[in-house]
Tab-separated table of C-alpha atoms and ligand atoms in Angstrom:
chain	number	residue	atom	x	y	z
T	27	MET	CA	-20.346	-1.203	18.202
T	28	LEU	CA	-21.047	0.846	15.077
T	29	VAL	CA	-18.301	0.969	12.428
T	30	GLY	CA	-18.612	3.415	9.534
T	31	LEU	CA	-16.959	2.441	6.258
T	32	VAL	CA	-16.057	5.148	3.760
T	33	GLY	CA	-14.339	4.498	0.402
T	34	TRP	CA	-15.356	0.819	0.262
T	35	ARG	CA	-15.982	1.024	-3.543
T	36	GLY	CA	-12.431	2.042	-4.487
T	37	MET	CA	-9.409	-0.109	-5.175
T	38	VAL	CA	-8.292	-0.431	-1.529
T	39	GLY	CA	-11.855	-0.466	-0.186
T	40	SER	CA	-12.919	-3.332	-2.460
T	41	VAL	CA	-9.951	-5.446	-1.381
T	42	LEU	CA	-10.694	-4.559	2.243
T	43	LEU	CA	-14.337	-5.686	1.968
T	44	LYS	CA	-13.257	-8.949	0.360
T	45	ARG	CA	-10.801	-9.646	3.188
T	46	MET	CA	-13.332	-8.662	5.870
T	47	THR	CA	-15.837	-11.068	4.347
T	48	GLU	CA	-13.253	-13.887	4.117
T	49	GLU	CA	-12.340	-13.400	7.791
T	50	ASN	CA	-15.964	-13.041	8.953
T	51	ASP	CA	-15.171	-9.621	10.444
T	52	PHE	CA	-18.712	-8.306	9.863
T	53	SER	CA	-20.020	-10.665	12.561
T	54	LYS	CA	-18.197	-8.572	15.196
T	55	PHE	CA	-19.927	-5.187	14.737
T	56	GLU	CA	-22.703	-3.314	13.015
T	57	ALA	CA	-21.519	-1.716	9.754
T	58	ARG	CA	-22.689	1.574	8.275
T	59	PHE	CA	-21.647	2.326	4.689
T	60	PHE	CA	-20.992	5.842	3.376
T	61	SER	CA	-20.611	7.170	-0.145
T	62	SER	CA	-19.357	10.442	-1.553
T	63	SER	CA	-21.171	9.891	-4.866
T	64	ASN	CA	-24.285	7.807	-4.225
T	65	ALA	CA	-25.881	8.721	-0.870
T	66	GLY	CA	-29.286	7.054	-0.550
T	67	GLY	CA	-28.235	4.304	-2.969
T	68	GLU	CA	-27.565	0.685	-2.143
T	69	GLY	CA	-24.426	-0.401	-0.316
T	70	PRO	CA	-22.601	-3.701	-0.705
T	71	GLN	CA	-23.784	-7.094	0.436
T	72	HIS	CA	-21.703	-8.016	3.465
T	73	GLY	CA	-21.537	-10.664	6.181
T	74	SER	CA	-24.901	-12.134	7.120
T	75	PHE	CA	-26.738	-8.838	6.499
T	76	GLU	CA	-29.747	-9.581	4.350
T	77	GLY	CA	-30.215	-7.366	1.305
T	78	ARG	CA	-28.265	-4.215	0.587
T	79	PRO	CA	-27.736	-1.538	3.246
T	80	LYS	CA	-28.673	2.096	2.627
T	81	LEU	CA	-25.735	4.357	1.796
T	82	TYR	CA	-25.210	7.397	4.024
T	83	ASP	CA	-23.722	10.627	2.752
T	84	ALA	CA	-19.967	10.570	3.439
T	85	TYR	CA	-20.119	14.297	4.290
T	86	ASP	CA	-23.028	13.991	6.762
T	87	LEU	CA	-21.261	14.812	10.025
T	88	CYS	CA	-24.223	13.714	12.173
T	89	ALA	CA	-24.304	10.245	10.588
T	90	LEU	CA	-20.519	9.978	10.882
T	91	LYS	CA	-20.546	11.163	14.497
T	92	GLU	CA	-22.770	8.248	15.520
T	93	CYS	CA	-20.020	5.757	14.615
T	94	ASP	CA	-17.633	4.437	17.270
T	95	ILE	CA	-15.007	3.723	14.634
T	96	LEU	CA	-14.669	5.237	11.167
T	97	LEU	CA	-12.550	3.434	8.617
T	98	THR	CA	-11.858	5.392	5.451
T	99	CYS	CA	-10.220	4.387	2.168
T	100	GLN	CA	-11.625	7.434	0.400
T	101	GLY	CA	-8.376	9.347	0.008
T	102	SER	CA	-6.604	12.372	1.418
T	103	SER	CA	-8.965	15.101	0.145
T	104	TYR	CA	-11.796	13.435	2.025
T	105	THR	CA	-9.765	13.159	5.232
T	106	ASN	CA	-8.691	16.794	4.890
T	107	CYS	CA	-12.270	17.867	4.458
T	108	VAL	CA	-13.969	15.782	7.148
T	109	TYR	CA	-11.677	14.666	9.983
T	110	HIS	CA	-11.063	18.004	11.740
T	111	LYS	CA	-14.717	19.081	11.364
T	112	LEU	CA	-15.835	15.869	13.059
T	113	VAL	CA	-13.422	16.298	15.941
T	114	SER	CA	-14.435	19.937	16.299
T	115	ILE	CA	-18.076	18.912	16.833
T	116	GLY	CA	-17.042	16.579	19.632
T	117	TRP	CA	-16.568	13.191	17.945
T	118	ARG	CA	-14.197	11.067	20.036
T	119	GLY	CA	-14.228	7.784	18.101
T	120	TYR	CA	-11.362	5.935	16.431
T	121	TRP	CA	-10.318	7.020	12.938
T	122	ILE	CA	-8.640	4.385	10.754
T	123	ASP	CA	-7.375	5.756	7.454
T	124	ALA	CA	-5.665	4.529	4.270
T	125	ALA	CA	-4.672	8.053	3.245
T	126	LYS	CA	-1.416	9.883	3.869
T	127	THR	CA	-2.988	13.027	5.428
T	128	LEU	CA	-2.704	12.188	9.123
T	129	ARG	CA	0.107	9.620	9.033
T	130	LEU	CA	2.807	11.887	10.387
T	131	HIS	CA	0.708	13.796	12.892
T	132	GLU	CA	2.086	13.651	16.424
T	133	THR	CA	-1.120	12.092	17.683
T	134	SER	CA	-1.399	9.357	15.082
T	135	VAL	CA	0.185	5.960	14.642
T	136	ILE	CA	1.037	4.190	11.398
T	137	ALA	CA	-0.318	0.706	11.933
T	138	LEU	CA	1.564	-2.326	10.663
T	139	ASP	CA	0.992	-4.711	13.551
T	140	PRO	CA	3.341	-7.540	12.511
T	141	ILE	CA	6.096	-4.914	12.932
T	142	ASN	CA	4.807	-2.479	15.580
T	143	TYR	CA	2.067	-4.280	17.558
T	144	SER	CA	3.429	-3.314	20.970
T	145	PHE	CA	3.654	0.345	19.926
T	146	ILE	CA	0.041	0.198	18.667
T	147	LYS	CA	-1.083	-1.385	21.933
T	148	LYS	CA	0.743	1.221	24.031
T	149	SER	CA	-0.776	3.989	21.908
T	150	ILE	CA	-4.324	2.704	22.396
T	151	ASP	CA	-3.710	2.569	26.140
T	152	SER	CA	-2.445	6.145	26.084
T	153	GLY	CA	-5.572	7.402	24.302
T	154	ILE	CA	-4.419	7.679	20.670
T	155	LYS	CA	-7.445	7.667	18.360
T	156	VAL	CA	-5.959	7.936	14.851
T	157	PHE	CA	-4.430	4.875	13.188
T	158	CYS	CA	-3.288	5.152	9.578
T	159	GLY	CA	-2.205	2.530	7.106
T	160	GLY	CA	1.294	3.239	5.848
T	161	ASN	CA	2.492	4.019	2.354
T	162	CYS	CA	2.192	0.821	0.306
T	163	THR	CA	5.889	0.430	-0.593
T	164	VAL	CA	6.953	1.160	2.973
T	165	SER	CA	4.586	-1.433	4.458
T	166	CYS	CA	5.568	-4.076	1.880
T	167	MET	CA	9.278	-3.332	2.417
T	168	LEU	CA	8.962	-3.639	6.198
T	169	MET	CA	6.965	-6.854	5.881
T	170	ALA	CA	9.926	-8.210	3.883
T	171	VAL	CA	12.963	-6.952	5.823
T	172	GLY	CA	11.414	-5.664	9.055
T	173	ALA	CA	13.399	-8.208	11.116
T	174	LEU	CA	16.696	-6.699	9.937
T	175	PHE	CA	15.497	-3.355	11.335
T	176	THR	CA	14.177	-4.777	14.590
T	177	HIS	CA	17.494	-6.635	15.107
T	178	ASN	CA	19.187	-3.239	14.699
T	179	LEU	CA	21.174	-4.497	11.710
T	180	VAL	CA	20.358	-1.826	9.114
T	181	ASP	CA	22.832	1.026	8.709
T	182	TRP	CA	20.965	2.340	5.636
T	183	ILE	CA	18.716	1.015	2.897
T	184	PHE	CA	18.066	2.004	-0.723
T	185	SER	CA	14.996	0.835	-2.604
T	186	SER	CA	14.378	0.964	-6.362
T	187	THR	CA	10.667	0.398	-6.775
T	188	TYR	CA	8.563	-1.107	-9.553
T	189	GLN	CA	5.066	0.067	-8.607
T	190	ALA	CA	1.853	-1.210	-10.172
T	191	ALA	CA	-0.781	0.957	-11.837
T	192	SER	CA	-3.408	0.040	-9.232
T	193	GLY	CA	-1.311	1.938	-6.682
T	194	GLY	CA	-2.962	5.044	-8.152
T	195	GLY	CA	-6.514	3.734	-7.660
T	196	ALA	CA	-9.377	2.191	-9.617
T	197	ASN	CA	-9.331	4.641	-12.510
T	198	HIS	CA	-5.586	4.224	-13.048
T	199	ILE	CA	-5.872	0.480	-13.559
T	200	LYS	CA	-8.679	1.034	-16.070
T	201	GLU	CA	-6.563	3.601	-17.915
T	202	LEU	CA	-3.597	1.234	-18.176
T	203	LEU	CA	-5.799	-1.566	-19.523
T	204	ALA	CA	-7.389	0.792	-22.044
T	205	GLN	CA	-3.922	1.880	-23.220
T	206	MET	CA	-2.818	-1.754	-23.542
T	207	GLY	CA	-5.894	-2.579	-25.618
T	208	SER	CA	-5.361	0.430	-27.788
T	209	LEU	CA	-1.700	-0.464	-28.441
T	210	TYR	CA	-2.660	-3.967	-29.478
T	211	GLY	CA	-5.472	-2.556	-31.622
T	212	SER	CA	-3.052	-0.305	-33.491
T	213	SER	CA	-0.866	-3.276	-34.453
T	214	GLU	CA	-3.478	-6.016	-34.755
T	215	LYS	CA	-3.451	-6.240	-38.540
T	216	LEU	CA	0.327	-6.487	-38.662
T	217	MET	CA	0.392	-8.938	-35.730
T	218	LYS	CA	-1.941	-11.271	-37.600
T	219	ASP	CA	0.148	-11.167	-40.771
T	220	PRO	CA	3.003	-13.700	-40.458
T	221	ALA	CA	4.932	-11.779	-43.124
T	222	SER	CA	4.856	-8.431	-41.333
T	223	LYS	CA	8.158	-6.911	-40.312
T	224	ILE	CA	8.883	-6.419	-36.596
T	225	LEU	CA	10.087	-2.853	-37.124
T	226	ASP	CA	6.734	-1.978	-38.734
T	227	ILE	CA	4.927	-3.304	-35.639
T	228	ASP	CA	7.351	-1.406	-33.416
T	229	ARG	CA	6.746	1.812	-35.405
T	230	VAL	CA	2.934	1.756	-35.285
T	231	VAL	CA	2.917	0.960	-31.563
T	232	LEU	CA	5.401	3.722	-30.764
T	233	GLU	CA	3.398	6.188	-32.888
T	234	LYS	CA	0.259	5.229	-30.953
T	235	GLN	CA	2.023	5.669	-27.596
T	236	GLN	CA	3.338	9.065	-28.634
T	237	GLN	CA	-0.114	10.168	-29.796
T	238	PHE	CA	-1.905	9.232	-26.565
T	239	GLY	CA	-3.691	12.299	-25.195
T	240	GLY	CA	-6.873	13.544	-23.515
T	241	GLU	CA	-8.934	10.788	-21.904
T	242	GLU	CA	-6.288	8.175	-22.777
T	243	ILE	CA	-3.843	9.710	-20.274
T	244	LYS	CA	-6.319	11.476	-17.972
T	245	TYR	CA	-5.034	9.861	-14.764
T	246	PHE	CA	-1.347	9.136	-15.385
T	247	GLY	CA	-0.708	12.203	-17.535
T	248	VAL	CA	1.659	10.267	-19.835
T	249	PRO	CA	1.578	6.840	-21.506
T	250	LEU	CA	2.235	3.920	-19.146
T	251	ALA	CA	1.444	0.867	-21.310
T	252	GLY	CA	4.721	-0.358	-22.784
T	253	SER	CA	6.545	2.338	-20.809
T	254	LEU	CA	7.213	3.525	-17.256
T	255	ILE	CA	7.015	6.717	-15.199
T	256	PRO	CA	10.033	7.602	-13.046
T	257	TRP	CA	8.144	9.883	-10.640
T	258	ILE	CA	5.317	9.032	-8.217
T	259	ASP	CA	3.200	11.532	-6.288
T	260	LYS	CA	3.957	15.229	-5.856
T	261	ASP	CA	7.053	17.191	-6.860
T	262	GLU	CA	7.831	19.513	-3.995
T	263	GLY	CA	10.904	20.946	-5.691
T	264	SER	CA	13.589	19.151	-3.685
T	265	GLY	CA	14.379	16.544	-6.354
T	266	ILE	CA	12.807	13.906	-4.122
T	267	SER	CA	9.299	12.768	-5.033
T	268	LEU	CA	6.710	12.725	-2.245
T	269	GLU	CA	6.598	8.927	-2.566
T	270	GLU	CA	10.365	8.762	-1.957
T	271	TRP	CA	10.139	11.140	1.011
T	272	LYS	CA	7.475	8.925	2.567
T	273	GLY	CA	9.935	6.007	2.382
T	274	PHE	CA	12.218	7.691	4.901
T	275	ALA	CA	9.628	9.387	7.099
T	276	GLU	CA	7.127	6.546	7.372
T	277	THR	CA	9.664	3.743	7.826
T	278	ASN	CA	11.129	5.631	10.759
T	279	LYS	CA	7.706	6.462	12.161
T	280	ILE	CA	6.606	2.802	12.069
T	281	LEU	CA	9.853	1.841	13.808
T	282	GLY	CA	9.253	4.495	16.465
T	283	LEU	CA	12.307	6.533	15.394
T	284	TYR	CA	10.680	9.471	13.605
T	285	GLU	CA	10.871	11.803	16.595
T	286	LYS	CA	14.349	10.595	17.636
T	287	GLN	CA	16.444	12.378	15.044
T	288	SER	CA	19.804	10.924	16.107
T	289	LYS	CA	18.470	7.361	15.775
T	290	GLN	CA	16.715	7.709	12.418
T	291	ILE	CA	17.756	5.210	9.774
T	292	PRO	CA	18.489	6.598	6.284
T	293	VAL	CA	15.989	5.194	3.796
T	294	ASP	CA	16.429	6.357	0.202
T	295	SER	CA	14.674	5.306	-2.949
T	296	THR	CA	13.860	5.926	-6.580
T	297	CYS	CA	10.173	5.210	-7.040
T	298	VAL	CA	8.991	4.175	-10.479
T	299	ARG	CA	5.509	3.380	-11.821
T	300	VAL	CA	5.631	0.392	-14.179
T	301	GLY	CA	2.979	-1.219	-16.351
T	302	SER	CA	2.123	-4.061	-13.963
T	303	LEU	CA	-1.499	-4.108	-12.865
T	304	ARG	CA	-1.303	-5.073	-9.206
T	305	SER	CA	1.500	-5.613	-6.638
T	306	HIS	CA	4.664	-3.642	-6.101
T	307	CYS	CA	8.207	-4.964	-6.381
T	308	GLN	CA	11.344	-3.463	-4.872
T	309	SER	CA	15.015	-3.991	-5.448
T	310	LEU	CA	16.809	-3.298	-2.167
T	311	VAL	CA	20.405	-2.446	-1.354
T	312	ILE	CA	21.091	-2.709	2.360
T	313	LYS	CA	24.210	-1.674	4.239
T	314	LEU	CA	24.272	-3.860	7.320
T	315	ARG	CA	25.878	-2.826	10.590
T	316	LYS	CA	27.997	-5.980	10.541
T	317	ASP	CA	29.142	-8.726	8.218
T	318	LEU	CA	26.824	-11.702	8.622
T	319	PRO	CA	26.776	-14.884	6.546
T	320	LEU	CA	23.969	-15.034	3.960
T	321	ASN	CA	22.221	-17.982	5.614
T	322	GLU	CA	22.052	-16.090	8.900
T	323	ILE	CA	20.640	-13.010	7.148
T	324	GLU	CA	17.995	-15.202	5.512
T	325	LYS	CA	17.095	-16.814	8.835
T	326	ILE	CA	16.649	-13.414	10.476
T	327	ILE	CA	14.507	-12.164	7.581
T	328	GLU	CA	12.237	-15.206	7.783
T	329	SER	CA	11.837	-14.834	11.533
T	330	GLY	CA	10.165	-11.445	10.965
T	331	ASN	CA	6.553	-12.539	10.570
T	332	ASP	CA	4.355	-15.358	9.300
T	333	TRP	CA	4.076	-14.057	5.727
T	334	VAL	CA	7.643	-13.337	4.627
T	335	ARG	CA	9.510	-16.202	2.958
T	336	VAL	CA	12.938	-16.398	1.399
T	337	VAL	CA	13.050	-17.530	-2.230
T	338	PRO	CA	16.278	-19.350	-3.166
T	339	ASN	CA	18.483	-17.197	-5.387
T	340	ASN	CA	18.179	-19.064	-8.668
T	341	LYS	CA	16.615	-18.234	-12.035
T	342	ALA	CA	13.669	-20.651	-11.959
T	343	GLU	CA	12.397	-19.794	-8.486
T	344	SER	CA	13.059	-16.058	-8.897
T	345	GLU	CA	11.091	-15.971	-12.142
T	346	THR	CA	8.128	-17.883	-10.806
T	347	GLN	CA	7.914	-16.581	-7.232
T	348	LEU	CA	9.062	-12.968	-7.257
T	349	SER	CA	6.710	-11.377	-9.776
T	350	PRO	CA	3.558	-9.273	-9.431
T	351	VAL	CA	1.604	-12.073	-11.103
T	352	SER	CA	2.721	-14.633	-8.528
T	353	VAL	CA	1.893	-12.555	-5.427
T	354	SER	CA	-1.241	-10.676	-6.488
T	355	GLY	CA	-4.237	-11.585	-4.369
T	356	THR	CA	-2.064	-13.274	-1.740
T	357	LEU	CA	-0.673	-12.150	1.619
T	358	SER	CA	2.644	-13.794	0.868
T	359	ILE	CA	5.757	-11.580	0.950
T	360	PRO	CA	8.472	-13.397	-0.991
T	361	ILE	CA	12.016	-12.004	-0.891
T	362	GLY	CA	14.807	-13.397	-3.001
T	363	ARG	CA	17.870	-12.511	-5.085
T	364	ILE	CA	19.616	-12.114	-1.721
T	365	LYS	CA	23.325	-11.715	-2.331
T	366	LYS	CA	26.429	-9.965	-1.060
T	367	LEU	CA	27.669	-7.089	-3.178
T	368	LYS	CA	31.148	-6.318	-4.460
T	369	LEU	CA	30.898	-3.020	-2.565
T	370	GLY	CA	31.870	-4.846	0.664
T	371	ARG	CA	30.881	-7.696	3.010
T	372	GLU	CA	28.225	-5.634	4.799
T	373	TYR	CA	26.401	-4.758	1.548
T	374	VAL	CA	23.483	-6.988	0.598
T	375	SER	CA	20.930	-6.751	-2.184
T	376	ALA	CA	17.507	-8.383	-2.394
T	377	PHE	CA	14.330	-8.290	-4.452
T	378	THR	CA	10.872	-8.487	-2.956
T	379	ALA	CA	7.301	-8.515	-4.234
T	380	GLY	CA	4.101	-7.834	-2.305
T	381	ASP	CA	0.460	-7.144	-3.047
T	382	GLN	CA	0.293	-3.439	-2.249
T	383	LEU	CA	-3.496	-3.642	-1.960
T	384	LEU	CA	-3.209	-6.262	0.796
T	385	TRP	CA	-0.187	-5.733	3.067
T	386	GLY	CA	0.395	-2.335	1.477
T	387	ALA	CA	-3.116	-1.039	2.217
T	388	ALA	CA	-6.176	-3.075	3.222
T	389	GLU	CA	-4.728	-5.729	5.535
T	390	PRO	CA	-3.110	-3.446	8.154
T	391	LEU	CA	-6.386	-1.447	8.291
T	392	ARG	CA	-8.488	-4.581	8.683
T	393	ARG	CA	-6.210	-5.878	11.422
T	394	MET	CA	-6.208	-2.475	13.150
T	395	LEU	CA	-10.000	-2.527	13.188
T	396	ASN	CA	-9.911	-5.979	14.780
T	397	ILE	CA	-7.357	-4.876	17.372
T	398	LEU	CA	-9.632	-1.978	18.392
T	399	ILE	CA	-12.705	-4.192	18.519
T	400	ASP	CA	-10.885	-6.788	20.646
T	401	GLU	CA	-9.584	-4.064	22.979
T	402	ASN	CA	-13.062	-2.602	23.285
T	403	CYS	CA	-14.623	-5.990	24.034
T	404	ARG	CA	-11.981	-6.575	26.735
T	405	GLY	CA	-12.426	-3.053	28.145
W	511	NAP	P1	-9.698	4.834	-5.596
W	511	NAP	O1	-9.724	3.484	-6.208
W	511	NAP	O2	-9.568	6.002	-6.516
W	511	NAP	O3	-11.021	4.988	-4.687
W	511	NAP	C1	-11.304	6.129	-3.910
W	511	NAP	C2	-12.754	6.545	-4.149
W	511	NAP	O4	-12.902	7.023	-5.486
W	511	NAP	C3	-13.782	5.440	-4.064
W	511	NAP	O5	-14.110	5.179	-2.724
W	511	NAP	C4	-14.941	5.997	-4.853
W	511	NAP	O6	-15.714	6.847	-3.975
W	511	NAP	C5	-14.261	6.888	-5.891
W	511	NAP	N1	-14.233	6.363	-7.272
W	511	NAP	C6	-14.185	7.173	-8.370
W	511	NAP	N2	-14.138	6.441	-9.493
W	511	NAP	C7	-14.175	5.149	-9.120
W	511	NAP	C8	-14.172	3.912	-9.844
W	511	NAP	N3	-14.108	3.877	-11.191
W	511	NAP	N4	-14.225	2.761	-9.155
W	511	NAP	C9	-14.261	2.757	-7.805
W	511	NAP	N5	-14.270	3.896	-7.077
W	511	NAP	C10	-14.229	5.091	-7.710
W	511	NAP	O7	-8.493	4.988	-4.559
W	511	NAP	P2	-7.673	3.855	-3.776
W	511	NAP	O8	-6.563	3.375	-4.608
W	511	NAP	O9	-8.619	2.853	-3.217
W	511	NAP	O10	-7.002	4.726	-2.620
W	511	NAP	C11	-7.721	5.163	-1.477
W	511	NAP	C12	-6.733	5.712	-0.462
W	511	NAP	O11	-5.823	4.676	-0.095
W	511	NAP	C13	-5.869	6.862	-1.006
W	511	NAP	O12	-5.620	7.774	0.017
W	511	NAP	C14	-4.572	6.164	-1.385
W	511	NAP	O13	-3.464	7.036	-1.367
W	511	NAP	C15	-4.485	5.110	-0.291
W	511	NAP	N6	-3.680	3.935	-0.659
W	511	NAP	C16	-3.861	3.359	-1.865
W	511	NAP	C17	-3.109	2.232	-2.195
W	511	NAP	C18	-3.257	1.556	-3.524
W	511	NAP	O14	-2.465	0.654	-3.792
W	511	NAP	N7	-4.208	1.904	-4.353
W	511	NAP	C19	-2.189	1.734	-1.263
W	511	NAP	C20	-2.043	2.373	-0.016
W	511	NAP	C21	-2.810	3.463	0.274
W	511	NAP	P3	-17.320	6.863	-3.969
W	511	NAP	O15	-17.800	5.444	-3.921
W	511	NAP	O16	-17.662	7.626	-2.745
W	511	NAP	O17	-17.674	7.550	-5.242
């Protein structure tokens, strides 16, 4: 079986390759690597392949058409440009995609197999060929509280997000780091002088932040270091950011409710980019359909999958186990700060952290690839 990999150099793609190597996935198929910027160059070392593979042009439809499965982490412009052309020239392979472009198409499935494995399986059997990874906050949220949904306990949910810079891609993380360095640089002399006044440090840093321009804010558009951005993705004029809209649409699609309007579960959010480097956090408010004791709620949450774990609601464990730093690079989905709210017995709040490059992006794609390969071997 020939699997084409596009976008392997980016933020999601790099994490994907690392996971595929750790899990020995490359032993199961022949890999062909594509590039949109370096066709003819050398691809990555992978599996037991000796040397570096040749890179194919990511826009070469003939080379793409030869692949049984194409897995892309290249982004939505690439999918927009290539997918329909490939299908129109008769390609009938499987398309696995990190981008948003095809997620809500009628003939695609958003893959998050710990939550919707049976739906994925049914879809393969019925001839579905497009499997997309979900929005990162949606996938991480469902990995944390998916069991409350599948037990039909959620009346509605509201998420306030704290999303890392790497959610924007490789260049965004570099921009944040450059801004951080530049802020420190502007105050270094004062920082090293024990007699300097804190308000002088504060003033020079703020002046630097307010002067950021050009290349310094090329990707985020505004300063992020030492600040935050209360809008993520497009503004389509409704007052709801595209990221927030995805929260509702994609959660319901993963749960199989997107087409059943009367059964859809309200999912609202305010999505905020913060200056963390990797991993998204979310503060959740959930209105349950009934009043359940906290220990029962925690038990249900933990029954959801092998990666979610409840963190006891105390200062020490919350501080050490619920931060971006503690989850980055791991598949663990900790959820804590679980408490009843004064609003009423059915209202619960919680705080969860998850590596958005793993469960929020690369891992569901990697697992989807394996599901297809296993199915194909069986078939
Ligand atoms: P990215 O880091 O910007 O990478 C996308 C492509 O940009 C790469 O494959 C590479 O293509 C090119 N590129 C340009 N400058 C680069 C640099 N300095 N380093 C590495 N690659 C560079 O984007 P991404 O975050 O991986 O996102 C890919 C897709 O996944 C998007 O559709 C995104 O919405 C989705 N997604 C992202 C996340 C996330 O947390 N980042 C989560 C869920 C879904 P060439 O090698 O061909 O030049």
